[in-house]
PDB file of C-alpha atoms and ligand atoms in Angstrom:
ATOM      1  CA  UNK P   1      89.407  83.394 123.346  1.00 32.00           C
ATOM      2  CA  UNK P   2      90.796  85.710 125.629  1.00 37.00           C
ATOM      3  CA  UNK P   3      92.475  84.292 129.090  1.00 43.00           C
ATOM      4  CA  UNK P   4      91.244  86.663 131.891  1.00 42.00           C
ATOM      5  CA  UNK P   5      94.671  85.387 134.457  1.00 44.00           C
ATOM      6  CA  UNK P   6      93.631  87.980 136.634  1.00 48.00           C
ATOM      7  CA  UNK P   7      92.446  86.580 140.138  1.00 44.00           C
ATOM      8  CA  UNK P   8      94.891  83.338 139.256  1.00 61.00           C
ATOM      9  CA  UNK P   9      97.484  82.215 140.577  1.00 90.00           C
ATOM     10  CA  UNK P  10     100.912  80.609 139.335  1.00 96.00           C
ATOM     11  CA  UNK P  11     103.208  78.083 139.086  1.00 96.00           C
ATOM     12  CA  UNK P  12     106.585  77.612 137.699  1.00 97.00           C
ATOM     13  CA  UNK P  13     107.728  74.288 136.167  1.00 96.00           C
ATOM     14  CA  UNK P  14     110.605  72.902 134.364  1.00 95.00           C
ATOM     15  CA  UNK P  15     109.857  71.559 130.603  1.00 95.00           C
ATOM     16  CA  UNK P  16     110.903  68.302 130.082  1.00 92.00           C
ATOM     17  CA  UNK P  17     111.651  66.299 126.802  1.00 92.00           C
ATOM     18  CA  UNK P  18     107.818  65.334 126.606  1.00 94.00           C
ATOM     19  CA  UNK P  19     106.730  69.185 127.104  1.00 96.00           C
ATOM     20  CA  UNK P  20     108.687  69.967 123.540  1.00 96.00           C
ATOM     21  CA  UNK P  21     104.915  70.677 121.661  1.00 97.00           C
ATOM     22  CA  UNK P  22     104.340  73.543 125.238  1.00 97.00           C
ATOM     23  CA  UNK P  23     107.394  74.468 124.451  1.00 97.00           C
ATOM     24  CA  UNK P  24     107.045  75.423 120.732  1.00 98.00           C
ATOM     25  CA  UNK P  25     103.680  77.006 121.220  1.00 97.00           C
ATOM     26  CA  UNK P  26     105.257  79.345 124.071  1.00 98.00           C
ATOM     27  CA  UNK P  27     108.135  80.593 122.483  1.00 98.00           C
ATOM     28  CA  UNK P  28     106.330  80.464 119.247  1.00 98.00           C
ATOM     29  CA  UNK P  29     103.931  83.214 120.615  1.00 98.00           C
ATOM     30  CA  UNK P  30     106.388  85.099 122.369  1.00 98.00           C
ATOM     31  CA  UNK P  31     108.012  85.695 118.992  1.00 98.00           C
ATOM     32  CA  UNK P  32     104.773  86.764 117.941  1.00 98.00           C
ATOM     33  CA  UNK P  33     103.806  88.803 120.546  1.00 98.00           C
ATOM     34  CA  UNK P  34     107.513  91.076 121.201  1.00 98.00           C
ATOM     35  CA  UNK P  35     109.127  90.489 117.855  1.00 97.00           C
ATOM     36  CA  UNK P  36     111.360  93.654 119.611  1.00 97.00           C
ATOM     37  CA  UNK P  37     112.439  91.871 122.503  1.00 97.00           C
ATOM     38  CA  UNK P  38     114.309  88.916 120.817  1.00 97.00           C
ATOM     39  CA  UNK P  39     117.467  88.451 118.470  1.00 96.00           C
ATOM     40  CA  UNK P  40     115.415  85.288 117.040  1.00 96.00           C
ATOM     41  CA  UNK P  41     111.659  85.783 114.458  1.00 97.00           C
ATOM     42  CA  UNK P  42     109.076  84.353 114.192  1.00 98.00           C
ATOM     43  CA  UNK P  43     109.276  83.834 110.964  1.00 97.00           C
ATOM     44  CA  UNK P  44     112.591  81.724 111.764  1.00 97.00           C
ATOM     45  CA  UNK P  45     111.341  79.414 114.188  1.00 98.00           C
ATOM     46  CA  UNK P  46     108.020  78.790 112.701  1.00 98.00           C
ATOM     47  CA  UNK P  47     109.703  76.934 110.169  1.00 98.00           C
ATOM     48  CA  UNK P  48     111.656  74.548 112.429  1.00 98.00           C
ATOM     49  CA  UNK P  49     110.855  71.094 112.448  1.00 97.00           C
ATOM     50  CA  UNK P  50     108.975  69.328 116.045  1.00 96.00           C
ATOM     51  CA  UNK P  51     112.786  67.253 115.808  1.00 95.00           C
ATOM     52  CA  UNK P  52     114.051  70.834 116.669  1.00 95.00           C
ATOM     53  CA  UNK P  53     112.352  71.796 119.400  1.00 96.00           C
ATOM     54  CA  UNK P  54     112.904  67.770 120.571  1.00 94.00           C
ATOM     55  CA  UNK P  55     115.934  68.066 120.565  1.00 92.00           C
ATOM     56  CA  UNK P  56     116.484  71.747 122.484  1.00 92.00           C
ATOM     57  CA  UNK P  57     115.158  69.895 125.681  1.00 92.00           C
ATOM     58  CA  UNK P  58     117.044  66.666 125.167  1.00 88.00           C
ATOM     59  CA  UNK P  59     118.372  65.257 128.518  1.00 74.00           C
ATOM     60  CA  UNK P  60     121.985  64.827 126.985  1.00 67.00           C
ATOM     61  CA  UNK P  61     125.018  65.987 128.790  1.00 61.00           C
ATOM     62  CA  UNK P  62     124.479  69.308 127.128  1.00 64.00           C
ATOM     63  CA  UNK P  63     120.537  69.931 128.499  1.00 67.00           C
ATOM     64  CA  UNK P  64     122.524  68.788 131.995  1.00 77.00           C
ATOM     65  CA  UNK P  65     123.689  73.056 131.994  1.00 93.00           C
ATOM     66  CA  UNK P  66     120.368  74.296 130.875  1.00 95.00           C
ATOM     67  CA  UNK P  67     117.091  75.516 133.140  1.00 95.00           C
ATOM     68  CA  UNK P  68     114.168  75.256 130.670  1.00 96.00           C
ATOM     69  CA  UNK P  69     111.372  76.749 132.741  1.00 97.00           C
ATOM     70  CA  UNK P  70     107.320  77.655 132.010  1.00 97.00           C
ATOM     71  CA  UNK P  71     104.518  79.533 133.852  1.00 97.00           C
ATOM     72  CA  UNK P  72     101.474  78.514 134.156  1.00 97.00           C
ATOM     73  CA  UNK P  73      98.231  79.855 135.256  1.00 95.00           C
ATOM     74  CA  UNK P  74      95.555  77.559 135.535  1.00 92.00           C
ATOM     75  CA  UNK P  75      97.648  75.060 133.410  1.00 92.00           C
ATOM     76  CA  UNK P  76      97.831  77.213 130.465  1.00 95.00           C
ATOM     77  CA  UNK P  77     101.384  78.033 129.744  1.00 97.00           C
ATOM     78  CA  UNK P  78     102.007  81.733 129.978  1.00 98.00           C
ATOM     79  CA  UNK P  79     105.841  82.765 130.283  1.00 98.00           C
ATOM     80  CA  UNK P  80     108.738  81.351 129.201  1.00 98.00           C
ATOM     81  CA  UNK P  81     112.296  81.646 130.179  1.00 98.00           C
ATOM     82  CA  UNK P  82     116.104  79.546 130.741  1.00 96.00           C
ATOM     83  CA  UNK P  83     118.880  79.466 132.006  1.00 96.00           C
ATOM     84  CA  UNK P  84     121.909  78.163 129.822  1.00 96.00           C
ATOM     85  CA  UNK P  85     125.436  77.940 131.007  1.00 95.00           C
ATOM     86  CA  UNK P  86     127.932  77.595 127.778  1.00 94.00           C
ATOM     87  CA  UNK P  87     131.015  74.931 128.150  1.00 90.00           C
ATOM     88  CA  UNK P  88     133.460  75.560 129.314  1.00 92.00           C
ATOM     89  CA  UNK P  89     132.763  79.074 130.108  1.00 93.00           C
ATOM     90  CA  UNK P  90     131.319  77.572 133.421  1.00 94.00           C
ATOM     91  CA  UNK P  91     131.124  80.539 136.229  1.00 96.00           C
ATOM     92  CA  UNK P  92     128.502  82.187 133.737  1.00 97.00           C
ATOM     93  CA  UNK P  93     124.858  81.410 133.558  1.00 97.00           C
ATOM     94  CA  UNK P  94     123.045  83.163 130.660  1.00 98.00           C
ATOM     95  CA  UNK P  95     119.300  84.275 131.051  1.00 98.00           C
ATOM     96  CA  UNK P  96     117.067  83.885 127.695  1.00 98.00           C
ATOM     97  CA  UNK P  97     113.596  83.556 125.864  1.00 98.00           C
ATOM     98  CA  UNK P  98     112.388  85.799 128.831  1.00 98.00           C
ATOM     99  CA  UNK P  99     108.513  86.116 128.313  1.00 98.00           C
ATOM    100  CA  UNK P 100     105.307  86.687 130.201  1.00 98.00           C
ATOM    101  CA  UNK P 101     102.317  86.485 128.598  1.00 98.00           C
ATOM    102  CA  UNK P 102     100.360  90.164 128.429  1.00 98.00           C
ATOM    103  CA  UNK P 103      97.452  88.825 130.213  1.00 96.00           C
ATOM    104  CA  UNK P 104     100.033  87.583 133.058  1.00 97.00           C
ATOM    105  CA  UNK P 105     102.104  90.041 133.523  1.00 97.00           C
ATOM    106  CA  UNK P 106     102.772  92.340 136.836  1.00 97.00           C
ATOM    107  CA  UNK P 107     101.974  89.098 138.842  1.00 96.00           C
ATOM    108  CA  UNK P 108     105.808  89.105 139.535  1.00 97.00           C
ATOM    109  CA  UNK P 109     106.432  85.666 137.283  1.00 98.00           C
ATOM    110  CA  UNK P 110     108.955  87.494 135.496  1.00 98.00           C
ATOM    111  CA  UNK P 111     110.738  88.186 138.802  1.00 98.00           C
ATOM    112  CA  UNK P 112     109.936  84.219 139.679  1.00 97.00           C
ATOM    113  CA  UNK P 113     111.808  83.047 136.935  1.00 98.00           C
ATOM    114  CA  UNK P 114     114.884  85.117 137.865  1.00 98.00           C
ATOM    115  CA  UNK P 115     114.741  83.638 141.579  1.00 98.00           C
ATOM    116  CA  UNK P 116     114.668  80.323 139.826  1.00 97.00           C
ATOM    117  CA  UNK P 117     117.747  80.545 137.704  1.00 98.00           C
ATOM    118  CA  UNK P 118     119.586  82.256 140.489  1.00 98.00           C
ATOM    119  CA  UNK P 119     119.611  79.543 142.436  1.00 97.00           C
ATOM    120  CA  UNK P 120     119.871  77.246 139.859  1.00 96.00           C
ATOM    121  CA  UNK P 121     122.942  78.890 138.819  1.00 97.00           C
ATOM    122  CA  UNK P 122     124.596  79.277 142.162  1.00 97.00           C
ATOM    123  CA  UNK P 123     124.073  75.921 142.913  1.00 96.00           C
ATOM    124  CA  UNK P 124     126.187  75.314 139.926  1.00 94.00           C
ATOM    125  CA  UNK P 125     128.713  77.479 141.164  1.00 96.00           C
ATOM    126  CA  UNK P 126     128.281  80.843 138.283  1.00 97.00           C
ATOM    127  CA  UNK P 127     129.710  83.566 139.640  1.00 97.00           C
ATOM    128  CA  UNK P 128     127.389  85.453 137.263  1.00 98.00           C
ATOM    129  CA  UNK P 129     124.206  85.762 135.621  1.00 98.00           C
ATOM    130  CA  UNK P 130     124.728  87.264 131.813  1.00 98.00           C
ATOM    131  CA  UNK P 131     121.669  88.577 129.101  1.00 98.00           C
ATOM    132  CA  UNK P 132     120.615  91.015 127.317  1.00 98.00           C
ATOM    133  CA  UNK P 133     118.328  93.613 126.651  1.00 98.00           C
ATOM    134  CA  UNK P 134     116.635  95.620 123.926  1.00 98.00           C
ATOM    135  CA  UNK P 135     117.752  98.976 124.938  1.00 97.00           C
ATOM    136  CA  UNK P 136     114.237 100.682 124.501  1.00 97.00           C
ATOM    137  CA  UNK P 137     112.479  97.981 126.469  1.00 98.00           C
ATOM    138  CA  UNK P 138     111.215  99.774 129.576  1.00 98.00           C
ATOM    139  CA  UNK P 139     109.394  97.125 131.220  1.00 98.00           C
ATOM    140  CA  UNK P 140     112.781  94.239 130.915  1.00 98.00           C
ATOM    141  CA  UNK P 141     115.722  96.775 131.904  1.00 98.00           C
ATOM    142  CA  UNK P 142     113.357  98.362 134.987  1.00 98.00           C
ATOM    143  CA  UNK P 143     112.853  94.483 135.603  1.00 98.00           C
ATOM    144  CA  UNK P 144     116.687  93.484 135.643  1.00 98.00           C
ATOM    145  CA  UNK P 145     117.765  96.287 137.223  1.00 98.00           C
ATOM    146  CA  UNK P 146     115.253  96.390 140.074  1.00 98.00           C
ATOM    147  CA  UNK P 147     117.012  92.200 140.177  1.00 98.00           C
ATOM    148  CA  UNK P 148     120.478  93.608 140.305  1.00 98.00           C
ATOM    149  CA  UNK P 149     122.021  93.770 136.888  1.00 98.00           C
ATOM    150  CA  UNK P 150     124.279  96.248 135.983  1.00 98.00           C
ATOM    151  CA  UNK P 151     125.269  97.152 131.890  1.00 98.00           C
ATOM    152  CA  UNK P 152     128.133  95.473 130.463  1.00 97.00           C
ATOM    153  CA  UNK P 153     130.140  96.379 127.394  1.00 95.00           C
ATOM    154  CA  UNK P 154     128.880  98.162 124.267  1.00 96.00           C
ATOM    155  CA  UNK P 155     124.923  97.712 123.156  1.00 96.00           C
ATOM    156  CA  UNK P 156     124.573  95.724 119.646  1.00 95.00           C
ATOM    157  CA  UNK P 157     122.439  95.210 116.762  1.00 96.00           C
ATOM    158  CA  UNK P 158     119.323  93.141 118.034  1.00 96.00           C
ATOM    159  CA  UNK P 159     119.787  91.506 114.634  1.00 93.00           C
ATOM    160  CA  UNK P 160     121.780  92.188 111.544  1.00 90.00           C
ATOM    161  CA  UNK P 161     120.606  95.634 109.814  1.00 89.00           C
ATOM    162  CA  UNK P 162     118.209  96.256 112.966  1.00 88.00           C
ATOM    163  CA  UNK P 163     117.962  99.991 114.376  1.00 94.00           C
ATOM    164  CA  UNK P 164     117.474  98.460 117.399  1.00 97.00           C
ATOM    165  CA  UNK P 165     119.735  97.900 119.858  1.00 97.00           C
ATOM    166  CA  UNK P 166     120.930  95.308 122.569  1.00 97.00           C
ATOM    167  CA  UNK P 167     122.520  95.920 126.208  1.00 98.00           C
ATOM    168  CA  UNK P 168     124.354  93.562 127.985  1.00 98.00           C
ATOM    169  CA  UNK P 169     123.926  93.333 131.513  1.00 98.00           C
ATOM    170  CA  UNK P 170     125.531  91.253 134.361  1.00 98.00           C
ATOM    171  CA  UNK P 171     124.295  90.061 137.691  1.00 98.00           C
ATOM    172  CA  UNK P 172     126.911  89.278 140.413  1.00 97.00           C
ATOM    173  CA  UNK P 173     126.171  86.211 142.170  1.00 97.00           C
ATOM    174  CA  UNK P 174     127.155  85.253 145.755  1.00 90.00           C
ATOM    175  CA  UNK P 175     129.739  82.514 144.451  1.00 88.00           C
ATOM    176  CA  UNK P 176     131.937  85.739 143.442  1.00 87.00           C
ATOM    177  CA  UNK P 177     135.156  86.082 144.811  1.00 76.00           C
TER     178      UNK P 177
HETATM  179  C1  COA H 201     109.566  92.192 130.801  1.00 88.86           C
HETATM  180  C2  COA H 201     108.584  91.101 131.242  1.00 88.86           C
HETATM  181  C3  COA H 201     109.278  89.736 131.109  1.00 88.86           C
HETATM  182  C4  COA H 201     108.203  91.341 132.715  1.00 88.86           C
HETATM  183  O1  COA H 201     107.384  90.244 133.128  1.00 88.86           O
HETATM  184  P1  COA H 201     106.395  90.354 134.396  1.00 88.86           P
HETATM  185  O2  COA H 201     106.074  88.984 134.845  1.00 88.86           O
HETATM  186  O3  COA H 201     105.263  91.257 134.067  1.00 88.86           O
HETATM  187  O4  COA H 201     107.331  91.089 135.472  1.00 88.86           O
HETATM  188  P2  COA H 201     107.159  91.015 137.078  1.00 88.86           P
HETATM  189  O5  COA H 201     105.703  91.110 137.399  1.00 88.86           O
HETATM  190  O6  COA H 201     107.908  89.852 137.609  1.00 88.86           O
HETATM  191  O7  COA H 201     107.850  92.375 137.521  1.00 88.86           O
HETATM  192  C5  COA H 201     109.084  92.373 138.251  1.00 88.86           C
HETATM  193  C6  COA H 201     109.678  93.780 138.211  1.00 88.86           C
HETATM  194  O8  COA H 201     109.968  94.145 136.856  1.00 88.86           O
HETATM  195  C7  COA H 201     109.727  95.547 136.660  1.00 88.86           C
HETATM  196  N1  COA H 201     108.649  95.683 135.660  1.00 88.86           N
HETATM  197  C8  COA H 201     107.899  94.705 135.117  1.00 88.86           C
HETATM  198  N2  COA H 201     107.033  95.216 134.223  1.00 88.86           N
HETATM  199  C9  COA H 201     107.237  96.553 134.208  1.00 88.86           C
HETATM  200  C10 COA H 201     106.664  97.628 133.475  1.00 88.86           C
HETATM  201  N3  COA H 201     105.689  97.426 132.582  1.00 88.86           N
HETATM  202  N4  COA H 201     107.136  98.866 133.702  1.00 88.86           N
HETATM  203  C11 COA H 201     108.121  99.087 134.592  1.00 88.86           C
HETATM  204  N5  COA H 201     108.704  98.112 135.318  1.00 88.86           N
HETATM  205  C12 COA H 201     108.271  96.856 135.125  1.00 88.86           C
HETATM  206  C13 COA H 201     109.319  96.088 138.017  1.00 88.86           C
HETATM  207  O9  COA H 201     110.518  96.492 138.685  1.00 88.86           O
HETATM  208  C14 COA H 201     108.723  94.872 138.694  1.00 88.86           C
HETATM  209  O10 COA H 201     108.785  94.924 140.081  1.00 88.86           O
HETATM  210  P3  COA H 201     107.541  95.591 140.892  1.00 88.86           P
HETATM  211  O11 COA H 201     106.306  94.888 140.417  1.00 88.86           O
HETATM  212  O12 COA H 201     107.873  95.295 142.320  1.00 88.86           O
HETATM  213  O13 COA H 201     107.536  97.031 140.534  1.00 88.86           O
HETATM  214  C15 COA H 201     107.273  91.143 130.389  1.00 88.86           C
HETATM  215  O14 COA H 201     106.799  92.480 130.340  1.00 88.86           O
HETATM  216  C16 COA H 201     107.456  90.629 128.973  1.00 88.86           C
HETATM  217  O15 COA H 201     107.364  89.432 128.732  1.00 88.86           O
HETATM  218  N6  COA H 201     107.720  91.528 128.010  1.00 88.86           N
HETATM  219  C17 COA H 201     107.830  91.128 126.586  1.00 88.86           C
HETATM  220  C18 COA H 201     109.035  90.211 126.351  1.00 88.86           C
HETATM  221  C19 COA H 201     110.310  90.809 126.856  1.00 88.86           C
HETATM  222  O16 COA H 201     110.547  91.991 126.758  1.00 88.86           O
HETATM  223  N7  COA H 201     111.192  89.923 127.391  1.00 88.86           N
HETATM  224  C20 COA H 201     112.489  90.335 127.883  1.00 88.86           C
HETATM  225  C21 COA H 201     113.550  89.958 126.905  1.00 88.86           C
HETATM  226  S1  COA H 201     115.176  90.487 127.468  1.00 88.86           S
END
């Protein structure tokens, strides 16, 4: 059945180990939904065993540098995104699995879950925020540019043998010198 998110409002949570099954069903349906928007498939990820998606929110000293965070309107999950910082490449903090629901979007979650890792990430001291994005994706690049980020380096493959094609962008953050 159709979700009608339209007079709802929305909260933004943090997944923890016990949210892994939320967790695979949102990203599973983001794949589905913008197979464009992601260097990952469905088709991929469908096949990974629950011990997978376990062990991606883990609270070992690797989950310590990662911001696993969910929408939710009306307590059905409905966007997706994280914030990952890669050891010991520490003054970056990497957005990805960016997602908003259709029926949710426009409601300025995606916007939400920037705020979120921004501060996240400064409190961490990054001195950047790093992703990227599908170069024909109007709705992400007018989203991260209207946030701050600026293009980095040369676009890339979204995948191997893909037309499409992947722009990195970078965010300044106020822990740059
Ligand atoms: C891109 C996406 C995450 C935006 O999510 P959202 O929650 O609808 O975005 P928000 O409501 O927070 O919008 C914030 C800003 O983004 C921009 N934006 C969002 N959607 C837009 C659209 N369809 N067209 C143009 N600009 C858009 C606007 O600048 C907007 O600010 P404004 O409302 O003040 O104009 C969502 O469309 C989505 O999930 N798309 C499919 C997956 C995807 O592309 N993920 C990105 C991978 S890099």
């Amino acid at each position: 059945m159709q979700q009608d998110y339209g007079m709802s409002e929305f909260r933004i949570g943090t997944l923890c180990p016990e949210d892994w099954a939320t967790y695979k069903l949102t990203r599973l349906a983001s794949l589905a939904d913008s197979p464009d928007s992601f260097g990952s498939t469905y088709e991929r990820e469908a096949l990974f065993p629950d011990s997978e998606w376990q062990s991606r929110l883990e609270t070992t000293e690797r989950a310590k540098n990662a911001l696993p965070l969910v929408a939710e309107c009306d307590g059905i999950p409905v966007g997706l995104s994280w914030g990952l910082i890669h050891e010991p490449e520490s003054n970056v903090a990497h957005v990805y699995q960016m997602w908003v629901s259709p029926e949710a979007r426009g409601k300025g979650i995606a916007k939400s879950f920037l705020d979120r890792i921004t501060a996240w990430a400064e409190a961490r001291g990054c001195e950047s925020l790093a992703l990227s994005v599908t170069t024909v994706n109007d709705a992400a690049v007018s989203l991260y540019c209207s946030a701050g980020f600026v293009p980095s380096g040369e676009a890339e493959e979204l995948r191997k043998g893909a037309a499409l094609r992947t722009q990195p962008m970078v965010r300044v953050l106020r822990n740059a010198a």
